[in-house]
XYZ file of C-alpha atoms in Angstrom:
312
model
C -0.046 -0.105 -0.333
C 1.300 3.488 -0.890
C 1.837 5.833 2.005
C -0.745 8.304 0.294
C -3.242 5.508 0.132
C -2.910 4.677 3.929
C -3.544 8.451 4.877
C -6.269 8.450 2.681
C -7.974 5.733 4.533
C -7.303 7.091 8.119
C -8.389 10.530 6.723
C -11.554 9.334 5.281
C -12.359 7.686 8.518
C -11.701 10.602 10.595
C -14.109 12.633 8.411
C -16.705 10.283 8.087
C -16.587 9.872 12.354
C -17.057 13.724 12.498
C -19.805 14.070 10.352
C -21.560 11.278 12.130
C -20.731 11.685 15.478
C -19.893 15.432 16.196
C -18.011 16.015 19.468
C -19.641 17.709 22.160
C -16.849 19.074 24.495
C -19.325 19.942 27.178
C -18.484 18.504 30.482
C -21.329 16.592 32.897
C -20.492 18.441 36.096
C -20.637 16.390 39.007
C -22.246 17.322 42.253
C -20.773 17.895 45.381
C -21.043 14.380 48.071
C -23.914 15.232 50.210
C -21.613 14.798 53.399
C -18.626 16.290 51.718
C -16.181 17.779 54.267
C -14.263 21.248 53.718
C -12.669 24.496 54.520
C -13.998 27.547 54.554
C -11.162 30.372 54.597
C -12.225 33.706 55.088
C -9.224 36.172 54.100
C -10.945 38.935 56.254
C -10.605 37.203 59.207
C -7.133 36.121 58.812
C -4.898 38.084 61.009
C -1.627 36.328 59.648
C -0.526 34.711 63.015
C 0.755 31.365 61.111
C -0.721 29.601 63.768
C -2.372 27.146 61.230
C 1.226 26.566 59.552
C 2.368 25.437 63.041
C -0.331 23.176 63.584
C -0.210 21.480 60.114
C 3.007 20.632 60.753
C 2.719 19.247 64.016
C -0.235 16.920 63.067
C 1.392 15.876 59.816
C 5.128 15.308 61.297
C 6.531 17.728 58.531
C 9.766 19.255 59.335
C 10.723 22.835 60.275
C 11.575 25.015 57.058
C 14.275 27.436 57.523
C 12.989 30.799 55.967
C 13.901 31.964 52.371
C 16.709 34.296 52.081
C 14.648 36.890 50.719
C 13.428 39.744 53.029
C 9.652 38.782 52.666
C 6.780 38.321 55.382
C 6.254 34.642 54.012
C 8.676 32.540 55.468
C 8.783 29.889 53.596
C 7.432 31.543 50.623
C 5.830 28.600 48.849
C 4.257 25.153 49.400
C 7.064 22.384 49.114
C 7.403 18.639 50.052
C 7.931 19.953 53.613
C 5.173 22.453 54.080
C 1.264 21.254 53.076
C -0.313 24.458 54.089
C 0.988 27.978 53.790
C -0.296 31.642 54.430
C 0.676 34.355 52.053
C 0.842 37.846 51.847
C -0.633 40.066 49.167
C 0.844 43.941 49.243
C -0.877 46.715 47.026
C -0.111 50.572 47.095
C 0.684 52.064 50.496
C 0.039 48.501 52.009
C -1.339 50.411 55.036
C -5.362 49.116 55.014
C -6.467 45.691 55.261
C -8.332 43.600 52.870
C -8.501 46.564 50.169
C -6.597 46.112 46.838
C -4.470 49.110 47.597
C -3.874 47.892 50.926
C -2.763 44.257 52.399
C -4.399 40.430 52.798
C -3.473 37.249 53.597
C -4.312 33.849 51.637
C -4.202 30.393 52.493
C -2.878 27.841 50.056
C -3.209 24.109 50.195
C -5.022 21.412 48.313
C -8.326 22.641 47.412
C -9.962 18.939 47.422
C -11.621 19.609 44.235
C -15.383 18.083 43.408
C -14.049 16.099 40.342
C -10.188 16.098 40.891
C -7.668 15.805 37.724
C -4.933 14.571 39.807
C -7.429 11.343 40.783
C -8.077 11.110 36.941
C -4.736 11.216 35.539
C -3.184 9.033 38.392
C -2.495 5.392 36.333
C -2.443 3.332 39.466
C -5.034 5.056 41.771
C -2.416 6.238 44.372
C -4.561 9.415 44.607
C -8.523 9.062 45.348
C -11.399 10.593 46.229
C -13.183 9.498 49.550
C -16.548 8.270 48.369
C -18.000 9.606 51.772
C -15.916 12.970 52.570
C -14.982 13.743 49.114
C -11.287 14.518 50.467
C -8.365 13.585 48.254
C -6.008 11.261 49.881
C -2.890 9.561 48.509
C -1.321 6.138 48.769
C 2.192 6.268 48.640
C 2.295 2.627 48.266
C 0.689 2.591 45.240
C 2.644 5.665 43.705
C 5.114 5.062 40.797
C 6.576 8.425 41.110
C 5.144 9.674 37.428
C 4.159 13.155 38.862
C 1.162 13.291 36.494
C -1.066 14.535 39.283
C 1.385 17.603 39.497
C 0.723 18.527 35.890
C -2.645 17.913 35.933
C -3.409 20.160 39.104
C -4.885 23.514 37.777
C -3.733 24.823 41.372
C 0.040 23.538 41.380
C -0.365 21.742 44.494
C 0.882 18.247 44.680
C 4.669 18.567 45.474
C 7.295 15.776 44.956
C 10.250 14.567 47.317
C 13.030 15.426 45.001
C 15.544 15.454 48.133
C 14.448 11.839 49.274
C 16.249 8.765 48.010
C 12.458 6.996 47.872
C 10.515 10.138 47.025
C 6.546 10.753 47.217
C 3.924 12.786 46.415
C 3.159 15.405 49.235
C -0.205 17.399 49.578
C -2.722 18.110 51.940
C -5.057 15.636 53.032
C -7.425 17.402 55.202
C -6.101 15.680 58.413
C -8.136 12.989 57.598
C -6.170 10.596 59.657
C -7.526 12.872 62.665
C -11.094 12.168 61.747
C -11.103 8.496 63.263
C -9.904 10.408 66.531
C -13.173 12.673 66.049
C -10.833 15.769 65.750
C -11.099 17.894 62.450
C -8.128 19.352 60.168
C -5.163 20.683 62.554
C -5.405 24.345 60.941
C -8.826 24.992 61.852
C -8.813 23.733 65.404
C -6.121 26.048 66.035
C -7.147 29.144 63.996
C -7.882 31.707 66.852
C -10.213 33.944 64.752
C -12.150 31.249 62.723
C -10.682 32.487 59.257
C -10.103 28.434 58.778
C -13.665 27.132 59.458
C -13.932 23.043 59.206
C -17.338 21.065 58.559
C -19.830 19.993 55.969
C -19.286 21.653 52.463
C -22.826 22.743 52.484
C -23.012 23.871 55.608
C -19.826 26.153 55.027
C -21.575 27.138 51.551
C -24.347 28.507 53.252
C -22.273 30.184 55.988
C -20.246 31.909 53.138
C -23.613 33.029 51.425
C -24.672 34.377 55.113
C -21.217 36.479 55.240
C -21.777 38.150 51.679
C -25.079 39.242 52.749
C -23.896 41.318 56.036
C -23.465 45.044 56.421
C -19.835 45.893 55.971
C -18.723 47.858 58.762
C -20.863 46.403 61.349
C -20.143 43.347 63.823
C -21.334 39.580 63.577
C -20.771 36.594 65.182
C -18.716 34.088 63.037
C -18.152 30.385 63.599
C -15.352 29.069 65.087
C -12.956 25.788 64.212
C -15.589 23.664 63.496
C -19.145 25.055 62.158
C -20.846 22.282 63.775
C -20.067 23.208 67.133
C -21.749 26.424 67.563
C -18.668 28.095 69.069
C -18.635 31.871 67.518
C -16.235 34.910 67.710
C -17.659 38.160 67.297
C -15.554 40.749 64.861
C -15.939 43.531 62.189
C -17.495 42.522 58.959
C -15.209 43.563 55.938
C -16.451 44.454 52.603
C -16.281 41.147 50.943
C -15.211 40.677 47.138
C -18.897 39.105 46.169
C -17.516 36.060 45.247
C -17.058 32.640 46.656
C -13.636 31.101 45.385
C -14.132 27.450 44.920
C -18.041 27.549 44.360
C -17.591 26.792 40.570
C -14.146 26.880 39.693
C -13.192 23.479 37.799
C -16.533 21.881 38.957
C -16.214 23.450 42.431
C -13.762 22.653 45.198
C -14.461 21.531 48.854
C -12.333 24.263 49.972
C -14.059 27.817 49.464
C -12.606 31.065 50.071
C -13.853 34.231 50.817
C -11.692 37.741 50.402
C -11.923 41.557 50.479
C -9.433 41.792 47.468
C -9.976 40.021 44.305
C -9.003 36.569 44.090
C -6.529 36.856 40.910
C -4.393 39.511 43.272
C -4.245 36.998 45.552
C -2.555 34.606 43.199
C -5.324 32.111 42.755
C -5.813 31.112 39.262
C -9.010 32.317 37.076
C -10.328 28.757 36.032
C -13.538 27.813 33.880
C -16.469 26.395 35.789
C -16.037 22.969 33.914
C -13.820 20.324 35.487
C -10.547 19.554 32.900
C -11.563 15.934 33.938
C -15.145 16.365 32.942
C -14.203 17.846 29.507
C -11.616 14.943 28.826
C -14.055 12.395 29.673
C -17.083 13.642 27.448
C -14.521 13.819 24.586
C -13.206 10.120 24.892
C -16.864 8.998 25.491
C -17.927 10.686 22.378
C -15.089 9.379 20.222
C -15.612 6.086 21.193
C -19.279 5.846 21.693
C -20.051 2.568 20.112
C -16.903 1.897 19.055
C -17.875 4.423 16.130
C -14.245 5.883 15.623
C -12.477 2.617 15.241
C -15.000 1.117 13.208
C -14.834 3.926 10.716
C -11.082 3.838 10.583
C -10.878 0.006 10.278
C -13.449 0.396 7.420
C -11.634 3.166 5.707
C -8.408 0.994 5.957
C -9.983 -2.216 4.485
C -11.337 -0.396 1.460
C -7.757 1.121 0.354
C -6.390 -2.414 1.180
C -9.069 -4.339 -1.000
C -8.398 -1.379 -3.770
C -4.638 -1.968 -4.145
C -4.878 -6.056 -3.673
C -3.724 -7.542 -6.595
C -5.722 -10.579 -7.533
């Protein structure tokens, strides 16, 4: 068979497939689990004390990381294989007033525990999985082969690899799920003195976030402390919120949601589509291979070319 005829057969099959079964790239959105657990981080309540970072290291047996050489408030300045949770600082203009764009704000970074996580989808050995009850994305180091596909797939750049270790593994926040069996919650939330990091069922946290967006800026209100289910509250001044809930819809939604007085892009959070990357990819694959249409048409095209060029 000539190379030109072979390409004709493949191209013909592809055209016929495209005509007979157009690809619908819209993703089917997966709903949050009813019992999903997560965190509401409210940057307007955060005072930058970094107690959550210390509590995280203690709860997850992570080593102390010496400060960067740069003269910045953030020490360390980024997540790493030794730091699962970090408080970063945004500064703009004169940096005098908190929670305004020409002032300053804090922002917490760790795994967002996506409703439809790309890291779980791309992992070829199921080392990353989503708990069917709580929705927490956890990691099994015994199954991991170190391919690091999860690092590439994560839209939030969260999973880190232990390059410095002879037996490296992926490291990410697992919401302190190992503490759940002890009836404890994520360490960052249990130790937060202001309620900036609040643990609980995501449905309750989402309702609480929406309540806060309705509060009158400049007044005072009660804010749940540590775990929204306990009823403990602190009274604090209401900031002028940016009227968005980060994580409500980004890449299909996340179980860590955020509020802030400063736009999330200025805080370094990525602008993302509402559709999850996983859902879009799966929809394209399912469309192409629905009923094995693509392989069947390609085979038919090749068979035609072979028959045409076969000498009797």
